[in-house]
Amino acid sequence: MMVIVMEPQAPMEQVSDVLRRLEDSGVVPHMSRESGRVSIGVTAVLPAPEQEVLRAMHGVAEISGVRQPFKLASREFRPDDSIVNVGGVEIGGERFVLIAGPCAVEGEQQVFDAARAAAASGARILRGGAFKPRSSPYAFQGMGLPGLRLLKAAGESVGLPIVTEVLHPEMVGPIAEYSDMLQIGARNMQNFALLEAAGRSDRPVLLKRGMMASIEELLMSAEYVLAAGNSQVVLCERGIRTFESYTRNTLDIAAVAALKQLTHLPVIVDPSHATGRRELIRPMSLVAVAAGADGLIIEAHPCPDDALCDGKQSLTPEMLAEVGNALPPVCAALGRTF
Ligand code: PEP
Ligand code: MN
């Protein structure tokens, strides 16, 4: 992978000449514009003589390789923010995105009530697990495809696209038939067969950070999806394991700011799994906005105390509405809309 950086003042004709030259040599150019300066990424190492020709073209400032190991995900390759489209909802643009819904789909009434509460709080995507990765084989494993159909119907009832988790590569196709976005969970962040299968899908992917994964490992996992041909990837910081046991995990808020510098991919925060405590969701949501996150994914349940999983960290409809009300002024302070 290489990047051709144009002079700050290079006119559009010079940019077009470079793009045409690249296309004629059979590579697909990816153009970005950062503070008025155009850079063009190509997913090929051009032969030295071709590099010399390009370097001598009018308006070309420099040609370099991408130094970061996560090539396609890096800001070096693409300086501009990427925007990921989830059933018409854009993640990564100026408008901050709230995703909300139950940890797991448990039944028709529950998921339709949860969808109404999500929509009423300002959420623009509905979440819900139909296939759950549980630590215990005896715990509720999710309703499977019937649950996914309920989630889709509940989303449609309030006009929200949906995101749900996929656990197995062979389930990417069947789940993509119903779901607007595929979630790859923390426990599967390095399931490379699953990452590649999601990379061959045309559905956007929500990739959660593994609970013991470094920032670079998260980006390398995103790279698997991108390299397989799917450019629609959103990263999610959901807390990592530390010695602290008061909270379920430790929200690595610095990772959010670091990721925003290292990659053009949108980054969202899951304060539910990061803390495991519903009383900490609102403050951590506001911190996420301030750190530069592009959105939040929050667990909420019509009656959290009866939830079949993750009840302690799930918000009531009222608490979710409070988060929805607290976000706009903080977003505005950061130059974003909600
Ligand atoms: C979930 O979103 O319900 C979930 C299982 O999250 P994670 O993979 O981050 O633990
Ligand atoms: Mn959960």
Coordinates of C-alpha atoms and ligand atoms in Angstrom, one line a residue:
M1 CA 0.0 0.0 0.0
M2 CA 1.3 3.4 -0.9
V3 CA 0.1 7.0 -0.5
I4 CA 0.6 9.8 -3.1
V5 CA 0.5 13.2 -1.3
M6 CA -0.3 16.2 -3.6
E7 CA 1.1 19.7 -3.1
P8 CA -1.3 21.8 -0.9
Q9 CA -2.2 24.1 -3.8
A10 CA -2.3 21.4 -6.6
P11 CA -5.1 22.2 -9.0
M12 CA -7.8 19.6 -9.7
E13 CA -6.4 18.9 -13.2
Q14 CA -3.1 17.8 -11.7
V15 CA -5.0 15.5 -9.3
S16 CA -7.0 14.1 -12.2
D17 CA -3.9 13.4 -14.2
V18 CA -2.5 11.4 -11.3
L19 CA -5.7 9.5 -10.8
R20 CA -5.9 8.7 -14.5
R21 CA -2.2 7.5 -14.6
L22 CA -3.0 5.2 -11.6
E23 CA -6.1 3.8 -13.2
D24 CA -4.3 3.2 -16.5
S25 CA -1.7 1.1 -14.6
G26 CA -4.5 -1.0 -13.1
V27 CA -4.7 0.2 -9.5
V28 CA -7.8 1.6 -7.7
P29 CA -7.0 5.0 -6.2
H30 CA -8.7 6.1 -2.9
M31 CA -8.7 9.9 -2.7
S32 CA -8.9 11.9 0.6
R33 CA -8.7 15.6 1.3
E34 CA -7.3 16.7 4.6
S35 CA -7.1 20.5 5.3
G36 CA -7.1 21.2 1.6
R37 CA -4.4 18.7 0.7
V38 CA -5.2 15.7 -1.4
S39 CA -3.8 12.3 -0.7
I40 CA -4.3 9.3 -2.8
G41 CA -4.0 5.8 -1.4
V42 CA -3.4 2.7 -3.6
T43 CA -3.6 -0.9 -2.5
A44 CA -0.5 -1.9 -4.4
V45 CA 3.2 -1.4 -4.3
L46 CA 4.0 0.3 -7.5
P47 CA 7.2 -0.7 -9.4
A48 CA 10.1 1.7 -8.9
P49 CA 10.0 3.1 -12.5
E50 CA 6.3 3.8 -12.2
Q51 CA 6.9 5.5 -8.8
E52 CA 9.5 7.7 -10.6
V53 CA 7.0 8.8 -13.2
L54 CA 4.4 9.7 -10.6
R55 CA 6.9 11.5 -8.5
A56 CA 7.8 13.7 -11.5
M57 CA 4.2 14.6 -12.3
H58 CA 3.0 18.1 -11.6
G59 CA 1.5 18.7 -8.2
V60 CA 2.9 15.5 -6.6
A61 CA 4.6 16.3 -3.3
E62 CA 5.7 12.9 -2.1
I63 CA 5.1 9.2 -2.5
S64 CA 5.5 6.9 0.6
G65 CA 4.6 3.5 1.8
V66 CA 2.1 3.1 4.7
R67 CA 4.2 2.5 7.8
Q68 CA 1.5 1.4 10.1
P69 CA 0.9 -2.4 10.1
F70 CA -2.8 -1.8 9.8
K71 CA -2.6 -0.5 6.3
L72 CA -6.2 0.1 5.0
A73 CA -7.4 1.1 8.5
S74 CA -4.7 3.7 9.0
R75 CA -5.0 7.5 8.7
E76 CA -1.8 7.4 6.6
F77 CA -3.7 5.5 3.9
R78 CA -6.9 7.6 4.2
P79 CA -6.7 10.9 6.2
D80 CA -10.4 11.6 5.9
D81 CA -12.9 10.2 8.4
S82 CA -14.9 7.2 6.9
I83 CA -18.6 7.3 7.2
V84 CA -20.4 3.9 7.6
N85 CA -24.0 3.7 6.5
V86 CA -26.2 1.4 8.5
G87 CA -29.6 1.1 6.8
G88 CA -29.6 4.9 6.1
V89 CA -28.0 6.0 9.4
E90 CA -24.5 7.4 9.0
I91 CA -21.9 6.6 11.7
G92 CA -18.7 8.8 11.6
G93 CA -20.2 12.0 10.3
E94 CA -21.1 15.2 12.3
R95 CA -24.2 13.6 13.8
F96 CA -23.5 11.5 16.9
V97 CA -25.3 8.1 16.8
L98 CA -27.0 6.4 19.8
I99 CA -27.6 2.6 19.4
A100 CA -29.8 1.1 22.1
G101 CA -31.7 -2.0 22.9
P102 CA -31.6 -5.1 25.1
C103 CA -28.6 -7.4 25.5
A104 CA -30.7 -10.3 24.2
V105 CA -34.0 -10.6 22.4
E106 CA -36.2 -12.5 24.9
G107 CA -39.7 -12.3 23.4
E108 CA -42.1 -10.3 21.3
Q109 CA -43.4 -7.9 24.0
Q110 CA -39.9 -7.3 25.4
V111 CA -38.3 -6.4 22.1
F112 CA -41.1 -4.3 20.8
D113 CA -41.2 -2.3 24.2
A114 CA -37.4 -2.0 24.0
A115 CA -37.6 -0.7 20.5
R116 CA -40.2 2.0 21.4
A117 CA -38.0 3.1 24.4
A118 CA -34.9 3.2 22.2
A119 CA -36.7 5.3 19.5
A120 CA -38.2 7.6 22.2
S121 CA -34.8 8.3 23.7
G122 CA -33.3 9.4 20.3
A123 CA -31.5 6.2 19.5
R124 CA -31.3 5.7 15.7
I125 CA -30.2 2.0 15.6
L126 CA -31.8 -0.8 17.6
R127 CA -29.5 -3.5 19.1
G128 CA -30.4 -7.0 20.4
G129 CA -28.6 -10.3 20.6
A130 CA -30.3 -13.4 19.1
F131 CA -27.2 -15.5 19.2
K132 CA -25.4 -14.9 22.5
P133 CA -21.8 -15.7 23.4
R134 CA -22.2 -16.8 27.0
S135 CA -19.4 -17.7 29.4
S136 CA -21.5 -20.6 30.7
P137 CA -23.0 -23.3 28.4
Y138 CA -26.0 -23.5 30.8
A139 CA -26.9 -19.7 30.5
F140 CA -29.5 -18.5 28.1
Q141 CA -28.0 -18.7 24.6
G142 CA -30.4 -16.5 22.8
M143 CA -33.6 -17.1 20.7
G144 CA -31.7 -17.7 17.5
L145 CA -33.3 -16.8 14.1
P146 CA -36.8 -16.5 15.5
G147 CA -35.4 -13.8 17.9
L148 CA -33.6 -12.1 15.0
R149 CA -36.9 -12.0 13.0
L150 CA -38.6 -10.4 16.1
L151 CA -35.7 -7.8 16.4
K152 CA -36.2 -6.9 12.7
A153 CA -39.9 -6.5 13.1
A154 CA -39.4 -4.4 16.3
G155 CA -37.0 -2.2 14.4
E156 CA -39.4 -1.8 11.6
S157 CA -42.2 -0.9 14.0
V158 CA -40.3 2.2 15.0
G159 CA -38.3 2.8 11.8
L160 CA -34.9 1.8 13.1
P161 CA -32.2 -0.4 11.4
I162 CA -30.8 -3.2 13.6
V163 CA -27.5 -4.6 14.7
T164 CA -27.0 -8.1 16.1
E165 CA -24.1 -10.4 16.9
V166 CA -22.9 -13.1 14.6
L167 CA -20.9 -16.0 16.2
H168 CA -20.0 -18.3 13.3
P169 CA -18.7 -17.6 9.8
E170 CA -21.4 -19.8 8.3
M171 CA -24.1 -17.6 10.0
V172 CA -22.9 -14.4 8.3
G173 CA -25.1 -15.0 5.3
P174 CA -28.3 -16.0 7.1
I175 CA -27.9 -13.1 9.7
A176 CA -27.1 -10.6 7.0
E177 CA -30.5 -11.4 5.4
Y178 CA -32.2 -9.8 8.4
S179 CA -29.7 -7.5 10.0
D180 CA -28.6 -4.1 8.8
M181 CA -25.2 -4.4 10.7
L182 CA -23.2 -7.4 11.9
Q183 CA -21.7 -7.3 15.4
I184 CA -18.5 -9.2 16.0
G185 CA -18.2 -9.4 19.8
A186 CA -15.3 -9.1 22.1
R187 CA -14.9 -12.9 22.5
N188 CA -14.6 -13.2 18.7
M189 CA -12.4 -10.2 17.9
Q190 CA -9.6 -12.6 16.8
N191 CA -11.8 -15.2 15.2
F192 CA -10.1 -14.7 11.8
A193 CA -12.4 -17.0 9.9
L194 CA -15.4 -14.9 11.2
L195 CA -13.6 -11.6 10.3
E196 CA -13.0 -12.8 6.8
A197 CA -16.5 -14.0 6.3
A198 CA -17.8 -10.6 7.5
G199 CA -15.3 -9.0 5.2
R200 CA -16.9 -10.8 2.2
S201 CA -20.4 -9.6 3.3
D202 CA -21.9 -6.4 2.0
R203 CA -23.3 -5.5 5.5
P204 CA -21.5 -3.0 7.7
V205 CA -19.6 -4.5 10.6
L206 CA -19.4 -3.4 14.3
L207 CA -16.2 -4.8 15.6
K208 CA -15.8 -4.8 19.4
R209 CA -12.5 -4.7 21.1
G210 CA -11.5 -8.0 22.8
M211 CA -11.3 -7.8 26.6
M212 CA -7.6 -8.5 26.5
A213 CA -6.7 -7.0 23.1
S214 CA -4.4 -4.1 22.5
I215 CA -5.4 -1.1 20.4
E216 CA -3.1 -2.4 17.6
E217 CA -4.7 -5.9 17.8
L218 CA -8.1 -4.3 17.4
L219 CA -6.9 -2.4 14.3
M220 CA -5.3 -5.6 12.9
S221 CA -8.6 -7.4 13.3
A222 CA -10.4 -4.5 11.5
E223 CA -7.8 -4.9 8.8
Y224 CA -8.9 -8.5 8.2
V225 CA -12.4 -7.2 7.4
L226 CA -11.2 -4.4 5.2
A227 CA -8.7 -6.6 3.4
A228 CA -11.5 -9.1 2.5
G229 CA -13.3 -6.3 0.7
N230 CA -15.6 -4.7 3.2
S231 CA -14.8 -1.1 3.9
Q232 CA -17.8 -0.5 6.2
V233 CA -16.3 -1.1 9.7
V234 CA -17.1 0.6 13.0
L235 CA -14.8 0.0 16.0
C236 CA -16.2 -0.3 19.6
E237 CA -14.4 0.3 22.9
R238 CA -16.2 -1.9 25.4
G239 CA -13.8 -2.0 28.3
I240 CA -10.8 -4.2 29.0
R241 CA -9.9 -6.5 31.9
T242 CA -7.9 -4.9 34.6
F243 CA -7.3 -5.6 38.4
E244 CA -10.4 -3.4 39.2
S245 CA -13.4 -5.5 40.2
Y246 CA -15.9 -2.9 41.2
T247 CA -16.7 -2.4 37.5
R248 CA -17.1 -5.3 35.2
N249 CA -14.3 -4.0 32.9
T250 CA -12.3 -0.8 32.7
L251 CA -13.4 1.7 30.1
D252 CA -10.2 2.6 28.2
I253 CA -11.2 6.1 27.3
A254 CA -7.7 7.0 26.0
A255 CA -8.2 4.2 23.4
V256 CA -11.0 6.2 21.9
A257 CA -8.9 9.3 21.4
A258 CA -5.9 7.2 20.2
L259 CA -8.1 5.2 17.8
K260 CA -9.5 8.5 16.3
Q261 CA -5.9 9.6 15.6
L262 CA -4.7 6.2 14.2
T263 CA -7.6 5.3 12.0
H264 CA -10.2 6.9 9.8
L265 CA -12.8 4.3 10.9
P266 CA -15.7 5.5 13.1
V267 CA -15.3 4.6 16.8
I268 CA -18.1 4.1 19.3
V269 CA -18.2 3.3 23.0
D270 CA -20.2 0.6 24.9
P271 CA -20.5 1.9 28.5
S272 CA -22.7 -1.0 29.4
H273 CA -20.2 -3.8 29.1
A274 CA -17.4 -1.4 30.1
T275 CA -18.9 -0.8 33.5
G276 CA -21.4 -3.5 34.2
R277 CA -23.4 -1.0 36.3
R278 CA -26.4 1.0 35.1
E279 CA -25.7 3.9 37.4
L280 CA -22.4 4.6 35.6
I281 CA -23.8 4.6 32.0
R282 CA -24.8 8.3 31.8
P283 CA -21.5 9.7 33.0
M284 CA -19.4 7.3 30.9
S285 CA -21.6 8.2 27.8
L286 CA -20.8 11.9 28.2
V287 CA -17.1 11.1 28.6
A288 CA -17.3 9.1 25.4
V289 CA -18.6 12.1 23.5
A290 CA -15.8 14.3 24.9
A291 CA -13.1 11.8 23.9
G292 CA -14.3 12.0 20.3
A293 CA -16.4 8.9 19.9
D294 CA -18.8 8.9 17.0
G295 CA -21.6 7.1 18.9
L296 CA -22.6 4.8 21.8
I297 CA -24.1 1.4 22.1
I298 CA -26.2 1.0 25.3
E299 CA -28.1 -1.9 26.7
A300 CA -31.6 -1.0 27.8
H301 CA -34.5 -3.3 28.9
P302 CA -38.2 -2.6 29.6
C303 CA -37.7 -4.3 33.0
P304 CA -33.9 -4.8 33.7
D305 CA -34.4 -6.7 36.9
D306 CA -36.2 -9.5 34.9
A307 CA -33.6 -9.5 32.1
L308 CA -32.3 -12.9 31.0
C309 CA -28.8 -11.4 30.6
D310 CA -26.9 -8.3 31.6
G311 CA -29.7 -6.9 33.7
K312 CA -27.4 -5.1 36.2
Q313 CA -26.0 -3.0 33.4
S314 CA -29.2 -2.5 31.5
L315 CA -31.0 0.9 31.7
T316 CA -34.7 1.3 32.3
P317 CA -36.6 3.2 29.6
E318 CA -36.5 6.3 31.9
M319 CA -32.8 6.1 32.4
L320 CA -32.3 5.7 28.7
A321 CA -34.4 8.8 28.1
E322 CA -32.2 10.7 30.6
V323 CA -29.1 9.7 28.6
G324 CA -30.8 10.9 25.4
N325 CA -31.6 14.2 27.1
A326 CA -28.0 14.6 28.4
L327 CA -26.3 14.1 25.1
P328 CA -27.3 17.1 22.9
P329 CA -25.6 19.9 24.9
V330 CA -22.4 17.8 25.3
C331 CA -22.4 17.0 21.6
A332 CA -23.0 20.6 20.8
A333 CA -20.0 21.6 22.9
L334 CA -17.9 19.2 20.8
G335 CA -19.2 20.7 17.5
R336 CA -21.6 17.8 16.8
T337 CA -25.3 17.3 16.5
F338 CA -27.3 14.6 18.1
Ligands
PEP1 C1 -23.1 -7.7 23.8 O1 -23.0 -6.6 23.1 O2 -24.1 -8.1 24.3 C2 -21.8 -8.4 24.1 C3 -21.8 -9.7 24.3 O3 -20.7 -7.5 24.1 P1 -19.2 -7.9 24.2 O4 -18.9 -8.8 23.0 O5 -18.5 -6.6 24.1 O6 -18.9 -8.6 25.5
MN2 MN -24.7 -7.8 26.9

